[in-house]
PDB file of C-alpha atoms in Angstrom:
ATOM      1  CA  PRO R   1       0.394   0.121  -0.206  1.00 94.00           C
ATOM      2  CA  LYS R   2       0.873   3.778  -0.790  1.00 96.00           C
ATOM      3  CA  GLY R   3      -0.253   6.270   0.899  1.00 96.00           C
ATOM      4  CA  ILE R   4      -0.955   9.538  -0.974  1.00 96.00           C
ATOM      5  CA  ARG R   5      -1.429  12.885   0.592  1.00 94.00           C
ATOM      6  CA  TYR R   6      -2.770  16.434  -1.325  1.00 91.00           C
ATOM      7  CA  LYS R   7      -4.963  19.452   0.440  1.00 85.00           C
ATOM      8  CA  TYR R   8      -8.148  19.820   0.400  1.00 84.00           C
ATOM      9  CA  ALA R   9      -9.980  22.933   2.917  1.00 82.00           C
ATOM     10  CA  ILE R  10     -11.935  21.808   6.060  1.00 84.00           C
ATOM     11  CA  PRO R  11     -13.244  23.808   8.830  1.00 81.00           C
ATOM     12  CA  GLY R  12     -11.251  26.380  10.359  1.00 83.00           C
ATOM     13  CA  ASP R  13      -8.469  26.666   7.689  1.00 86.00           C
ATOM     14  CA  SER R  14      -8.046  30.163   7.591  1.00 84.00           C
ATOM     15  CA  GLN R  15      -6.482  29.941   3.424  1.00 86.00           C
ATOM     16  CA  VAL R  16      -9.209  28.374   1.226  1.00 88.00           C
ATOM     17  CA  VAL R  17      -9.393  28.123  -2.405  1.00 89.00           C
ATOM     18  CA  GLN R  18     -10.776  32.365  -3.690  1.00 92.00           C
ATOM     19  CA  TYR R  19     -12.850  32.645  -7.441  1.00 94.00           C
ATOM     20  CA  GLU R  20     -12.491  35.068  -9.326  1.00 94.00           C
ATOM     21  CA  ALA R  21     -13.866  35.253 -12.926  1.00 93.00           C
ATOM     22  CA  MET R  22     -12.884  37.134 -16.289  1.00 92.00           C
ATOM     23  CA  VAL R  23     -13.868  37.386 -19.754  1.00 91.00           C
ATOM     24  CA  PHE R  24     -11.567  38.516 -23.221  1.00 91.00           C
ATOM     25  CA  ASP R  25     -12.265  39.594 -26.259  1.00 88.00           C
ATOM     26  CA  ALA R  26     -10.540  37.317 -28.247  1.00 88.00           C
ATOM     27  CA  ARG R  27      -9.858  40.081 -30.654  1.00 91.00           C
ATOM     28  CA  THR R  28      -8.523  42.401 -28.745  1.00 93.00           C
ATOM     29  CA  GLY R  29      -7.202  41.325 -25.355  1.00 92.00           C
ATOM     30  CA  LYS R  30      -9.690  43.531 -23.242  1.00 91.00           C
ATOM     31  CA  ARG R  31     -10.449  41.813 -19.692  1.00 92.00           C
ATOM     32  CA  THR R  32     -13.687  42.523 -17.927  1.00 91.00           C
ATOM     33  CA  SER R  33     -14.311  41.124 -14.731  1.00 93.00           C
ATOM     34  CA  ILE R  34     -16.729  39.452 -13.542  1.00 94.00           C
ATOM     35  CA  ALA R  35     -18.984  40.411  -9.907  1.00 93.00           C
ATOM     36  CA  ILE R  36     -18.710  37.265  -8.306  1.00 94.00           C
ATOM     37  CA  ASP R  37     -18.675  37.871  -4.774  1.00 94.00           C
ATOM     38  CA  LYS R  38     -20.991  37.395  -2.670  1.00 95.00           C
ATOM     39  CA  TRP R  39     -19.773  35.375   0.239  1.00 94.00           C
ATOM     40  CA  GLN R  40     -16.563  34.469   2.134  1.00 91.00           C
ATOM     41  CA  ASP R  41     -15.010  31.570   0.925  1.00 91.00           C
ATOM     42  CA  GLN R  42     -17.727  30.819  -1.357  1.00 93.00           C
ATOM     43  CA  THR R  43     -17.618  28.275  -4.415  1.00 93.00           C
ATOM     44  CA  VAL R  44     -18.716  29.275  -7.995  1.00 95.00           C
ATOM     45  CA  ASP R  45     -19.642  27.292 -11.101  1.00 93.00           C
ATOM     46  CA  ILE R  46     -20.187  28.783 -15.098  1.00 92.00           C
ATOM     47  CA  ILE R  47     -22.592  26.695 -16.189  1.00 89.00           C
ATOM     48  CA  TYR R  48     -23.746  27.864 -19.800  1.00 91.00           C
ATOM     49  CA  ALA R  49     -22.040  30.887 -21.915  1.00 90.00           C
ATOM     50  CA  SER R  50     -25.062  32.315 -24.620  1.00 88.00           C
ATOM     51  CA  PRO R  51     -24.299  31.794 -28.500  1.00 87.00           C
ATOM     52  CA  ALA R  52     -22.993  35.162 -28.706  1.00 85.00           C
ATOM     53  CA  SER R  53     -21.045  35.545 -25.756  1.00 85.00           C
ATOM     54  CA  ASP R  54     -23.056  37.914 -24.174  1.00 89.00           C
ATOM     55  CA  PHE R  55     -24.073  36.460 -21.473  1.00 91.00           C
ATOM     56  CA  LEU R  56     -23.276  33.581 -19.021  1.00 92.00           C
ATOM     57  CA  TYR R  57     -25.292  31.262 -16.330  1.00 94.00           C
ATOM     58  CA  MET R  58     -23.555  30.747 -13.204  1.00 94.00           C
ATOM     59  CA  LEU R  59     -23.625  28.686  -9.771  1.00 95.00           C
ATOM     60  CA  ARG R  60     -21.876  30.447  -6.636  1.00 95.00           C
ATOM     61  CA  LYS R  61     -22.831  28.511  -3.314  1.00 95.00           C
ATOM     62  CA  ASN R  62     -21.918  30.037  -0.439  1.00 94.00           C
ATOM     63  CA  ARG R  63     -19.181  27.686   2.546  1.00 90.00           C
ATOM     64  CA  GLN R  64     -21.612  26.533   4.970  1.00 89.00           C
ATOM     65  CA  ALA R  65     -23.729  25.162   1.734  1.00 91.00           C
ATOM     66  CA  ASN R  66     -27.146  26.379   3.154  1.00 94.00           C
ATOM     67  CA  GLU R  67     -27.299  29.339   0.385  1.00 95.00           C
ATOM     68  CA  MET R  68     -26.730  28.943  -3.193  1.00 95.00           C
ATOM     69  CA  GLU R  69     -27.415  30.896  -6.169  1.00 96.00           C
ATOM     70  CA  PHE R  70     -28.577  30.656  -9.691  1.00 95.00           C
ATOM     71  CA  CYS R  71     -27.222  33.929 -11.378  1.00 95.00           C
ATOM     72  CA  ARG R  72     -26.770  35.363 -14.951  1.00 94.00           C
ATOM     73  CA  ALA R  73     -23.635  37.686 -15.234  1.00 94.00           C
ATOM     74  CA  ASP R  74     -23.063  40.319 -18.318  1.00 93.00           C
ATOM     75  CA  LEU R  75     -20.772  40.170 -20.361  1.00 89.00           C
ATOM     76  CA  THR R  76     -20.304  43.865 -22.153  1.00 87.00           C
ATOM     77  CA  THR R  77     -20.414  44.937 -18.016  1.00 90.00           C
ATOM     78  CA  GLY R  78     -19.602  42.391 -15.240  1.00 90.00           C
ATOM     79  CA  GLN R  79     -22.488  42.841 -13.564  1.00 94.00           C
ATOM     80  CA  VAL R  80     -24.643  40.070 -11.821  1.00 95.00           C
ATOM     81  CA  ARG R  81     -28.084  39.837 -11.654  1.00 95.00           C
ATOM     82  CA  VAL R  82     -29.517  36.906  -9.497  1.00 96.00           C
ATOM     83  CA  LEU R  83     -32.333  34.522 -10.959  1.00 96.00           C
ATOM     84  CA  ILE R  84     -33.355  31.806  -8.308  1.00 96.00           C
ATOM     85  CA  SER R  85     -32.141  31.799  -5.134  1.00 95.00           C
ATOM     86  CA  GLU R  86     -32.541  28.606  -2.517  1.00 94.00           C
ATOM     87  CA  LYS R  87     -32.060  28.564   0.922  1.00 93.00           C
ATOM     88  CA  SER R  88     -31.958  26.132   3.597  1.00 91.00           C
ATOM     89  CA  PRO R  89     -31.712  26.157   7.304  1.00 88.00           C
ATOM     90  CA  THR R  90     -29.534  23.112   7.649  1.00 88.00           C
ATOM     91  CA  TYR R  91     -28.047  22.007   4.125  1.00 88.00           C
ATOM     92  CA  LEU R  92     -28.670  22.376   0.726  1.00 89.00           C
ATOM     93  CA  ASN R  93     -28.627  18.722  -1.341  1.00 85.00           C
ATOM     94  CA  ASP R  94     -26.220  19.293  -3.944  1.00 80.00           C
ATOM     95  CA  GLN R  95     -25.602  16.381  -4.681  1.00 81.00           C
ATOM     96  CA  MET R  96     -29.302  15.925  -5.845  1.00 83.00           C
ATOM     97  CA  LEU R  97     -29.273  18.830  -7.906  1.00 85.00           C
ATOM     98  CA  GLN R  98     -30.209  18.983 -11.735  1.00 86.00           C
ATOM     99  CA  PHE R  99     -31.127  21.769 -13.563  1.00 88.00           C
ATOM    100  CA  SER R 100     -31.280  22.311 -17.361  1.00 90.00           C
ATOM    101  CA  VAL R 101     -30.444  25.570 -19.418  1.00 92.00           C
ATOM    102  CA  LEU R 102     -32.869  24.915 -22.861  1.00 92.00           C
ATOM    103  CA  ASN R 103     -33.487  26.803 -25.870  1.00 91.00           C
ATOM    104  CA  SER R 104     -30.181  29.217 -25.563  1.00 88.00           C
ATOM    105  CA  GLY R 105     -31.639  30.423 -22.218  1.00 89.00           C
ATOM    106  CA  LYS R 106     -34.943  31.089 -22.961  1.00 91.00           C
ATOM    107  CA  ASP R 107     -35.642  28.186 -20.638  1.00 95.00           C
ATOM    108  CA  ILE R 108     -34.052  26.835 -17.851  1.00 95.00           C
ATOM    109  CA  VAL R 109     -34.839  23.586 -15.391  1.00 96.00           C
ATOM    110  CA  TRP R 110     -34.201  23.940 -11.921  1.00 95.00           C
ATOM    111  CA  TRP R 111     -34.283  21.071  -9.090  1.00 95.00           C
ATOM    112  CA  SER R 112     -35.724  22.330  -5.637  1.00 94.00           C
ATOM    113  CA  GLU R 113     -35.825  20.535  -2.595  1.00 93.00           C
ATOM    114  CA  ARG R 114     -38.542  23.675  -1.599  1.00 92.00           C
ATOM    115  CA  SER R 115     -40.964  21.628  -0.824  1.00 92.00           C
ATOM    116  CA  GLY R 116     -39.398  19.075   1.036  1.00 92.00           C
ATOM    117  CA  TRP R 117     -39.240  16.752  -1.503  1.00 94.00           C
ATOM    118  CA  GLY R 118     -37.198  16.751  -4.696  1.00 94.00           C
ATOM    119  CA  HIS R 119     -38.564  18.162  -7.524  1.00 96.00           C
ATOM    120  CA  TYR R 120     -38.409  20.425 -10.924  1.00 97.00           C
ATOM    121  CA  TYR R 121     -39.678  23.851 -11.136  1.00 97.00           C
ATOM    122  CA  HIS R 122     -39.720  25.448 -14.756  1.00 97.00           C
ATOM    123  CA  TYR R 123     -38.328  29.177 -15.385  1.00 96.00           C
ATOM    124  CA  ASP R 124     -37.761  31.593 -18.330  1.00 95.00           C
ATOM    125  CA  GLY R 125     -34.593  33.164 -19.274  1.00 91.00           C
ATOM    126  CA  ASN R 126     -35.309  35.946 -16.423  1.00 92.00           C
ATOM    127  CA  GLY R 127     -35.716  33.835 -13.684  1.00 94.00           C
ATOM    128  CA  LYS R 128     -39.692  34.055 -13.662  1.00 96.00           C
ATOM    129  CA  LEU R 129     -40.992  31.414 -12.086  1.00 97.00           C
ATOM    130  CA  LEU R 130     -43.560  29.176 -14.495  1.00 97.00           C
ATOM    131  CA  ASN R 131     -44.747  26.136 -13.566  1.00 96.00           C
ATOM    132  CA  ARG R 132     -43.605  23.180 -11.569  1.00 96.00           C
ATOM    133  CA  ILE R 133     -42.663  20.538 -13.447  1.00 97.00           C
ATOM    134  CA  THR R 134     -43.108  17.456 -10.934  1.00 97.00           C
ATOM    135  CA  ASP R 135     -45.303  17.552  -8.060  1.00 96.00           C
ATOM    136  CA  GLY R 136     -45.808  14.858  -5.284  1.00 95.00           C
ATOM    137  CA  GLU R 137     -44.281  13.302  -2.279  1.00 96.00           C
ATOM    138  CA  TRP R 138     -42.369  11.595  -4.077  1.00 96.00           C
ATOM    139  CA  VAL R 139     -38.422  12.146  -5.566  1.00 96.00           C
ATOM    140  CA  ALA R 140     -37.785  14.077  -9.204  1.00 96.00           C
ATOM    141  CA  GLY R 141     -34.260  12.233  -9.583  1.00 94.00           C
ATOM    142  CA  LYS R 142     -30.943  12.714 -12.326  1.00 94.00           C
ATOM    143  CA  ILE R 143     -32.262  14.252 -15.798  1.00 96.00           C
ATOM    144  CA  LEU R 144     -31.758  11.882 -18.585  1.00 96.00           C
ATOM    145  CA  ARG R 145     -32.565  13.500 -21.561  1.00 96.00           C
ATOM    146  CA  VAL R 146     -34.222  16.967 -22.301  1.00 96.00           C
ATOM    147  CA  ASP R 147     -36.694  16.651 -25.809  1.00 95.00           C
ATOM    148  CA  THR R 148     -36.422  20.657 -26.452  1.00 93.00           C
ATOM    149  CA  GLY R 149     -38.671  20.240 -29.502  1.00 92.00           C
ATOM    150  CA  ARG R 150     -41.369  18.636 -27.750  1.00 93.00           C
ATOM    151  CA  MET R 151     -40.468  20.204 -24.130  1.00 95.00           C
ATOM    152  CA  GLU R 152     -40.382  17.422 -22.628  1.00 96.00           C
ATOM    153  CA  MET R 153     -37.688  15.897 -19.956  1.00 97.00           C
ATOM    154  CA  TYR R 154     -36.553  12.596 -19.171  1.00 97.00           C
ATOM    155  CA  PHE R 155     -35.735  11.539 -15.818  1.00 97.00           C
ATOM    156  CA  GLU R 156     -35.192   9.431 -12.928  1.00 97.00           C
ATOM    157  CA  GLY R 157     -37.786   9.231  -9.944  1.00 97.00           C
ATOM    158  CA  HIS R 158     -38.025   7.616  -6.440  1.00 96.00           C
ATOM    159  CA  GLY R 159     -40.923   6.680  -4.042  1.00 95.00           C
ATOM    160  CA  ARG R 160     -43.918   7.447  -6.625  1.00 95.00           C
ATOM    161  CA  ASN R 161     -45.379   4.275  -6.313  1.00 93.00           C
ATOM    162  CA  HIS R 162     -46.192   3.708  -2.874  1.00 91.00           C
ATOM    163  CA  GLY R 163     -45.503   0.233  -0.920  1.00 91.00           C
ATOM    164  CA  LEU R 164     -42.649  -0.160  -3.158  1.00 94.00           C
ATOM    165  CA  ASN R 165     -38.699   0.569  -2.731  1.00 95.00           C
ATOM    166  CA  PRO R 166     -37.684   4.546  -2.882  1.00 95.00           C
ATOM    167  CA  TYR R 167     -34.556   3.670  -3.628  1.00 95.00           C
ATOM    168  CA  ASP R 168     -35.536   1.834  -6.887  1.00 96.00           C
ATOM    169  CA  ALA R 169     -35.081   4.511 -10.035  1.00 97.00           C
ATOM    170  CA  ARG R 170     -37.622   4.191 -12.727  1.00 97.00           C
ATOM    171  CA  LEU R 171     -37.851   6.305 -15.707  1.00 98.00           C
ATOM    172  CA  TYR R 172     -40.355   8.776 -16.051  1.00 98.00           C
ATOM    173  CA  LYS R 173     -41.268  11.343 -19.016  1.00 97.00           C
ATOM    174  CA  ALA R 174     -42.605  14.873 -17.925  1.00 97.00           C
ATOM    175  CA  GLY R 175     -43.437  17.425 -20.330  1.00 96.00           C
ATOM    176  CA  ILE R 176     -42.090  20.883 -19.834  1.00 96.00           C
ATOM    177  CA  ARG R 177     -44.388  23.221 -19.601  1.00 94.00           C
ATOM    178  CA  ASN R 178     -47.328  21.727 -18.503  1.00 91.00           C
ATOM    179  CA  GLY R 179     -45.828  19.366 -16.052  1.00 88.00           C
ATOM    180  CA  ARG R 180     -48.075  15.684 -17.194  1.00 93.00           C
ATOM    181  CA  VAL R 181     -45.790  13.146 -15.346  1.00 96.00           C
ATOM    182  CA  LYS R 182     -46.129   9.670 -17.302  1.00 96.00           C
ATOM    183  CA  GLU R 183     -44.049   6.242 -16.434  1.00 97.00           C
ATOM    184  CA  LEU R 184     -41.991   4.889 -18.985  1.00 97.00           C
ATOM    185  CA  THR R 185     -40.524   1.539 -16.590  1.00 97.00           C
ATOM    186  CA  PRO R 186     -43.681  -0.441 -14.964  1.00 93.00           C
ATOM    187  CA  GLU R 187     -41.000  -3.282 -13.840  1.00 95.00           C
ATOM    188  CA  ASP R 188     -41.440  -3.700  -9.565  1.00 96.00           C
ATOM    189  CA  ALA R 189     -37.437  -3.205  -9.896  1.00 97.00           C
ATOM    190  CA  ASN R 190     -34.357  -0.848 -10.249  1.00 97.00           C
ATOM    191  CA  HIS R 191     -34.526   0.554 -13.529  1.00 98.00           C
ATOM    192  CA  LYS R 192     -30.639   1.826 -15.910  1.00 97.00           C
ATOM    193  CA  VAL R 193     -32.149   3.225 -19.063  1.00 97.00           C
ATOM    194  CA  ARG R 194     -29.628   4.233 -22.113  1.00 97.00           C
ATOM    195  CA  PHE R 195     -30.851   6.649 -25.052  1.00 97.00           C
ATOM    196  CA  SER R 196     -30.560   6.241 -28.533  1.00 96.00           C
ATOM    197  CA  PRO R 197     -28.613   9.471 -30.345  1.00 94.00           C
ATOM    198  CA  SER R 198     -31.788   9.916 -31.567  1.00 93.00           C
ATOM    199  CA  GLY R 199     -33.856   9.699 -28.741  1.00 93.00           C
ATOM    200  CA  GLY R 200     -36.513   8.118 -29.814  1.00 95.00           C
ATOM    201  CA  TYR R 201     -35.594   4.544 -27.908  1.00 97.00           C
ATOM    202  CA  PHE R 202     -33.869   3.293 -24.919  1.00 98.00           C
ATOM    203  CA  ILE R 203     -32.986   0.196 -23.718  1.00 98.00           C
ATOM    204  CA  ASP R 204     -34.437  -0.095 -19.809  1.00 98.00           C
ATOM    205  CA  ASN R 205     -31.698  -2.950 -17.651  1.00 98.00           C
ATOM    206  CA  PHE R 206     -33.601  -4.008 -14.455  1.00 98.00           C
ATOM    207  CA  SER R 207     -32.948  -5.763 -12.112  1.00 97.00           C
ATOM    208  CA  ARG R 208     -33.429  -6.508  -8.025  1.00 95.00           C
ATOM    209  CA  PRO R 209     -31.790  -8.133  -5.879  1.00 94.00           C
ATOM    210  CA  ASP R 210     -34.287 -11.292  -6.072  1.00 93.00           C
ATOM    211  CA  LEU R 211     -34.897 -10.719  -9.943  1.00 94.00           C
ATOM    212  CA  THR R 212     -33.105 -11.584 -12.557  1.00 95.00           C
ATOM    213  CA  PRO R 213     -31.378  -8.827 -14.688  1.00 97.00           C
ATOM    214  CA  ARG R 214     -32.870  -8.528 -17.560  1.00 97.00           C
ATOM    215  CA  SER R 215     -32.384  -5.842 -20.377  1.00 98.00           C
ATOM    216  CA  VAL R 216     -35.128  -4.659 -22.863  1.00 98.00           C
ATOM    217  CA  LEU R 217     -36.238  -2.370 -25.788  1.00 98.00           C
ATOM    218  CA  ARG R 218     -38.895   0.154 -25.167  1.00 98.00           C
ATOM    219  CA  ASP R 219     -39.493   3.520 -27.264  1.00 97.00           C
ATOM    220  CA  ARG R 220     -39.949   7.084 -26.371  1.00 95.00           C
ATOM    221  CA  ASN R 221     -43.337   6.207 -24.924  1.00 96.00           C
ATOM    222  CA  GLY R 222     -41.938   3.590 -22.363  1.00 96.00           C
ATOM    223  CA  LYS R 223     -43.694   0.672 -25.249  1.00 97.00           C
ATOM    224  CA  LEU R 224     -41.931  -2.425 -24.952  1.00 97.00           C
ATOM    225  CA  ILE R 225     -40.307  -2.990 -28.654  1.00 97.00           C
ATOM    226  CA  MET R 226     -38.757  -6.145 -28.274  1.00 97.00           C
ATOM    227  CA  GLU R 227     -36.716  -8.610 -25.554  1.00 97.00           C
ATOM    228  CA  LEU R 228     -32.953  -8.041 -25.685  1.00 97.00           C
ATOM    229  CA  ALA R 229     -31.753 -10.500 -22.880  1.00 97.00           C
ATOM    230  CA  GLU R 230     -32.161 -12.809 -19.848  1.00 97.00           C
ATOM    231  CA  ALA R 231     -29.224 -13.313 -17.651  1.00 96.00           C
ATOM    232  CA  ASP R 232     -28.380 -16.698 -16.769  1.00 93.00           C
ATOM    233  CA  LEU R 233     -28.448 -17.379 -13.328  1.00 90.00           C
ATOM    234  CA  SER R 234     -27.072 -20.856 -12.729  1.00 89.00           C
TER     235      SER R 234
END
């Protein structure tokens, strides 16, 4: 065995990594600093830059991980405007945090536990809440695919079927504008899904500790097209 040492910030450290953000004009070399400062020892991630290079979206979080802001930065002036703000009396679960910027920044899909359950919300590009996408006493999980043409999203869900294992993932489809949710993988099992490049089909691998693993092909509406394989447990 060989020990490996590396440095990282822990509570009480006086020297913590600091973030700066700058944008450069590729032709003139002009530099514009972005006013990202909000909290001491915050973390900042650049999420999306507009095709015209006039604005970008970024995510900043305080060191206690109980406040988070989704911001829009004007790349001409360097000014930052808060679009979505999340606060928690304890801790924001950024391990589950999912979001997606659609239609060149005109639509934002955002995950939040503000209701007590993890769900998705639809905002416009200026941070106005348009509608809830998912709702109820269950958790909407990882986004697997977004169809911007149909304005639909495909994601994992947990605990929507009461009485079944809430840790098992199932695939759901939801209308981003209307919030209609449809389950696409009905079997009582844990599902792992991979979409075709076109998004018209997906391979569904599912199993339980007491269920033989199977692999099937479905269309984007969940219709079973064919059985692909079943594990041989002998």
